[in-house]
PDB file of C-alpha atoms in Angstrom:
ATOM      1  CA  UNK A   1      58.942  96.850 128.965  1.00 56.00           C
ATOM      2  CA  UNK A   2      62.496  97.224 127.776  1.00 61.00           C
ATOM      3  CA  UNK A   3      64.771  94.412 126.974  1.00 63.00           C
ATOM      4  CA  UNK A   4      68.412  94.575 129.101  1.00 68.00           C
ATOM      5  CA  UNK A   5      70.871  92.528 127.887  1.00 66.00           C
ATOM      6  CA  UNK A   6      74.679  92.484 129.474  1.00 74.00           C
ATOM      7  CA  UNK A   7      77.495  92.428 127.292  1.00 76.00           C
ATOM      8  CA  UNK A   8      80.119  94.930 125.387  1.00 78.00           C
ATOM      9  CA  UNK A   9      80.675  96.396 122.435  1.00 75.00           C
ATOM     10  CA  UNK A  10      83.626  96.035 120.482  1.00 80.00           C
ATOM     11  CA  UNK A  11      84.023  98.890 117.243  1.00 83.00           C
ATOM     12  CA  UNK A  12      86.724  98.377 115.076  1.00 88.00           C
ATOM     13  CA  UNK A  13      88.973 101.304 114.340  1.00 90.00           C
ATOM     14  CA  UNK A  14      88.283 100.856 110.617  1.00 91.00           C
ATOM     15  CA  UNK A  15      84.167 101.599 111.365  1.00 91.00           C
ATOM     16  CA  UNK A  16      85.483 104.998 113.706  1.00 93.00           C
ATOM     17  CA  UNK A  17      87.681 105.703 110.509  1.00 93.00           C
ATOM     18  CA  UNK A  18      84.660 105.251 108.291  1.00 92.00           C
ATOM     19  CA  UNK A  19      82.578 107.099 110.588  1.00 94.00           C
ATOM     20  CA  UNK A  20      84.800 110.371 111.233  1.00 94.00           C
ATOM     21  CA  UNK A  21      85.180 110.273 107.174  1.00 92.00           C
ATOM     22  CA  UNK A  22      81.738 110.503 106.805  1.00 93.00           C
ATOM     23  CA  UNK A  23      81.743 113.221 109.470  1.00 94.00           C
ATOM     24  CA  UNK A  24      84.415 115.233 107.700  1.00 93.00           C
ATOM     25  CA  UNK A  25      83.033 115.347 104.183  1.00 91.00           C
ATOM     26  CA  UNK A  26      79.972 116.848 105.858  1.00 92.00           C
ATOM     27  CA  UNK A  27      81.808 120.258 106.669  1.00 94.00           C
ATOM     28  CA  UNK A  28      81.753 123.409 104.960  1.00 94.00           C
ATOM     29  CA  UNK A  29      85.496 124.034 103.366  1.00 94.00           C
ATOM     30  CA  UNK A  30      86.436 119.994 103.361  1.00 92.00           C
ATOM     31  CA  UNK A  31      87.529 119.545  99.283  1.00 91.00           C
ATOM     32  CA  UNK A  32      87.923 115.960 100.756  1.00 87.00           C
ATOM     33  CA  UNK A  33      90.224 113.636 101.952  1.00 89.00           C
ATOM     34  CA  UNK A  34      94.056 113.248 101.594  1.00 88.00           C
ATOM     35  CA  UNK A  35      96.577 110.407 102.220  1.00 82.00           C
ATOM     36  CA  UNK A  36      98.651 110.852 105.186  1.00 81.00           C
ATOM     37  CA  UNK A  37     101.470 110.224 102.946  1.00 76.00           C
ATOM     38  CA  UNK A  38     102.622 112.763 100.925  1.00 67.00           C
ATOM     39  CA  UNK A  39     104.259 111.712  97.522  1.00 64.00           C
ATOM     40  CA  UNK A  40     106.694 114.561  96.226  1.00 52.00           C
ATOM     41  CA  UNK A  41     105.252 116.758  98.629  1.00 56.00           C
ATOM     42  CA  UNK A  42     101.819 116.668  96.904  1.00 61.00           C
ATOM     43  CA  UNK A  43      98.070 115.720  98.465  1.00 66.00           C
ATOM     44  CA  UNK A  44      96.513 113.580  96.465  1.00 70.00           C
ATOM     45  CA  UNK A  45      92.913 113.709  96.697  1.00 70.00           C
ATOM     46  CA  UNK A  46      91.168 110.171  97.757  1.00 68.00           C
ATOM     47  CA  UNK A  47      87.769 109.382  95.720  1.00 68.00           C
ATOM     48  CA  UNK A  48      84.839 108.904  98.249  1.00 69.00           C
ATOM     49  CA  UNK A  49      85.001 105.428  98.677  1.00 71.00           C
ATOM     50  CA  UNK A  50      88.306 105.711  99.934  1.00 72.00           C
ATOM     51  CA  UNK A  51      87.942 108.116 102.734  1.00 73.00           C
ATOM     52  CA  UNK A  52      89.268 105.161 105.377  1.00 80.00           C
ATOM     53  CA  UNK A  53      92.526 106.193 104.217  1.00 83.00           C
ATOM     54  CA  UNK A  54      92.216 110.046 105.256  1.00 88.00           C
ATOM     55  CA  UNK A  55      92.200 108.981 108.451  1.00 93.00           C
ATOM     56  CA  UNK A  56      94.274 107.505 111.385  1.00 94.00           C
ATOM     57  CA  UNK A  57      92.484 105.955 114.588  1.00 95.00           C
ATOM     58  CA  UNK A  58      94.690 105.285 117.282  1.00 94.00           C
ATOM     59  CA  UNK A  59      93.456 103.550 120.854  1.00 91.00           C
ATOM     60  CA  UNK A  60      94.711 103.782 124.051  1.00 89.00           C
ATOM     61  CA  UNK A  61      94.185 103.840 128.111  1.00 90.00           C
ATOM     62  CA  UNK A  62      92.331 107.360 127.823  1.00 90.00           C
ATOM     63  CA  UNK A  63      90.071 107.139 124.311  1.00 91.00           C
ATOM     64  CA  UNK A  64      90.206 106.892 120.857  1.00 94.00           C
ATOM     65  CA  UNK A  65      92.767 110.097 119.116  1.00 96.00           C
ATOM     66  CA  UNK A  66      92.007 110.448 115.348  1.00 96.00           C
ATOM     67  CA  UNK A  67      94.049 111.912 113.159  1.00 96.00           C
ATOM     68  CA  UNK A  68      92.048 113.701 110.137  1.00 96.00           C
ATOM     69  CA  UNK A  69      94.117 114.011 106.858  1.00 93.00           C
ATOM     70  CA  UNK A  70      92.384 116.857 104.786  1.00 93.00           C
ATOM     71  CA  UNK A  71      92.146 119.494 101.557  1.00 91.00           C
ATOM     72  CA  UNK A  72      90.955 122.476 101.840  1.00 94.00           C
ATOM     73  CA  UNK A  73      88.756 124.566 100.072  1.00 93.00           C
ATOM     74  CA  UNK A  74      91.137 127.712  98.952  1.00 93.00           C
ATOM     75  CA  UNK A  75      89.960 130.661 100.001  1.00 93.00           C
ATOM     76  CA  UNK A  76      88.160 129.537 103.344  1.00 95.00           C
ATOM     77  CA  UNK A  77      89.645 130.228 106.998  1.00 95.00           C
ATOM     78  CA  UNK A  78      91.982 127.477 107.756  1.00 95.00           C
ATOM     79  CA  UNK A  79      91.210 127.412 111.639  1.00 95.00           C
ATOM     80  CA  UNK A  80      87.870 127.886 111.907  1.00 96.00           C
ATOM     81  CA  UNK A  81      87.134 124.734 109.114  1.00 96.00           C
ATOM     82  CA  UNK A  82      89.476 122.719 111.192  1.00 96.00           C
ATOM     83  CA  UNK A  83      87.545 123.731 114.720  1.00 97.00           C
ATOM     84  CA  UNK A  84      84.428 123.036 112.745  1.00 97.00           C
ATOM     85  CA  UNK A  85      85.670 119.695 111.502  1.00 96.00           C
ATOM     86  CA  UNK A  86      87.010 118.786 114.677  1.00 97.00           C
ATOM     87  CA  UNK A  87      83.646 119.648 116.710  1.00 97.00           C
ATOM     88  CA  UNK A  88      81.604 117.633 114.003  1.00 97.00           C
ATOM     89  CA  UNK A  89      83.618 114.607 114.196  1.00 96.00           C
ATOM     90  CA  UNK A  90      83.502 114.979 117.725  1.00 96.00           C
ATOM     91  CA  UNK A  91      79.541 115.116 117.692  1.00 96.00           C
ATOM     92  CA  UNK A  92      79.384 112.248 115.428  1.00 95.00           C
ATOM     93  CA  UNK A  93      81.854 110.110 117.637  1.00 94.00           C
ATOM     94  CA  UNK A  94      79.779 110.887 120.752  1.00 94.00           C
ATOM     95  CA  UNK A  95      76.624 110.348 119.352  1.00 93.00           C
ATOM     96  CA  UNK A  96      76.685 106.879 117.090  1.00 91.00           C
ATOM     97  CA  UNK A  97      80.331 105.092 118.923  1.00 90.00           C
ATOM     98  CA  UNK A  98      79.807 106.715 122.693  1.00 87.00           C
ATOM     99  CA  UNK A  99      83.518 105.832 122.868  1.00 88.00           C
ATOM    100  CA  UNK A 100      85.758 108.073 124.958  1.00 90.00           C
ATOM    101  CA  UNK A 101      87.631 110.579 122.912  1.00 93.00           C
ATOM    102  CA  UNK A 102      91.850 111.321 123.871  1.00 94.00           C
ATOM    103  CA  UNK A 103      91.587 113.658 121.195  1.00 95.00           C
ATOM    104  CA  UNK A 104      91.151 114.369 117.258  1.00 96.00           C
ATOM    105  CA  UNK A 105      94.116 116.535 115.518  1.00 96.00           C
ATOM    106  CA  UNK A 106      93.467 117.627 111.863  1.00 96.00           C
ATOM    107  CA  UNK A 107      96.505 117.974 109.544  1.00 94.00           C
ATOM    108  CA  UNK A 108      95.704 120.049 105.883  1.00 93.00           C
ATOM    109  CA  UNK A 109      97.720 118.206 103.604  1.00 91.00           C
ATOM    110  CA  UNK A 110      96.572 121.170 100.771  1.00 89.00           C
ATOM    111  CA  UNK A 111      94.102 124.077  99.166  1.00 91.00           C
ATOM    112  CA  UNK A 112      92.128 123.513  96.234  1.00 88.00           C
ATOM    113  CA  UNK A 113      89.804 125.465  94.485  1.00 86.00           C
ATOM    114  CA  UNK A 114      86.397 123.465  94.341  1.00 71.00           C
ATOM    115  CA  UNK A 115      84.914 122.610  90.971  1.00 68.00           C
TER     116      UNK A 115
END
């Protein structure tokens, strides 16, 4: 017999951040994460404990909208890793938050060759 209990859910927009980071580092082509800031007009590359930062969660009447700041593997197809981050996140979202999504825009702040 199953337990129902009434109530809601709050998430914080810093858990949906840490959760679409999480999300992001797990495609193919994703070097990693990049302040939405540019200084001098160059991405800095955040270390993995700071991948919060890569990322901008907005709320509103319709959903959540997440902006993803990203670096790129060089050489790798620019919209298909950005459709494939952006369908990941969205999976991840929908799965572990259930939260309605407005929308999830990915901006490449760079290229990098991977090490």
């Amino acid at each position: 017999m199953a337990l129902q209990v009434s109530g809601n859910l709050h998430v914080s927009n810093d858990v949906i951040a840490d959760i679409a980071g999480k999300a992001a580092m797990e495609c193919y082509g994703i070097v990693g994460m990049s302040s939405p800031s540019l200084q001098d007009g160059i991405a800095t590359l955040l270390p993995a404990n700071r991948l919060r930062r890569g990322i901008q969660v907005t709320s509103s009447e319709a959903g959540i909208h997440v902006d993803v700041y990203v670096i790129l593997e060089y050489g790798t197809n620019i919209g298909t890793v950005s459709q494939n981050l952006i369908d990941n996140i969205t999976y991840t979202l929908d799965t572990y938050v259930q939260v309605p999504l407005d929308g999830i825009d990915v901006h490449v702040q760079g290229v990098k060759v991977r090490k």
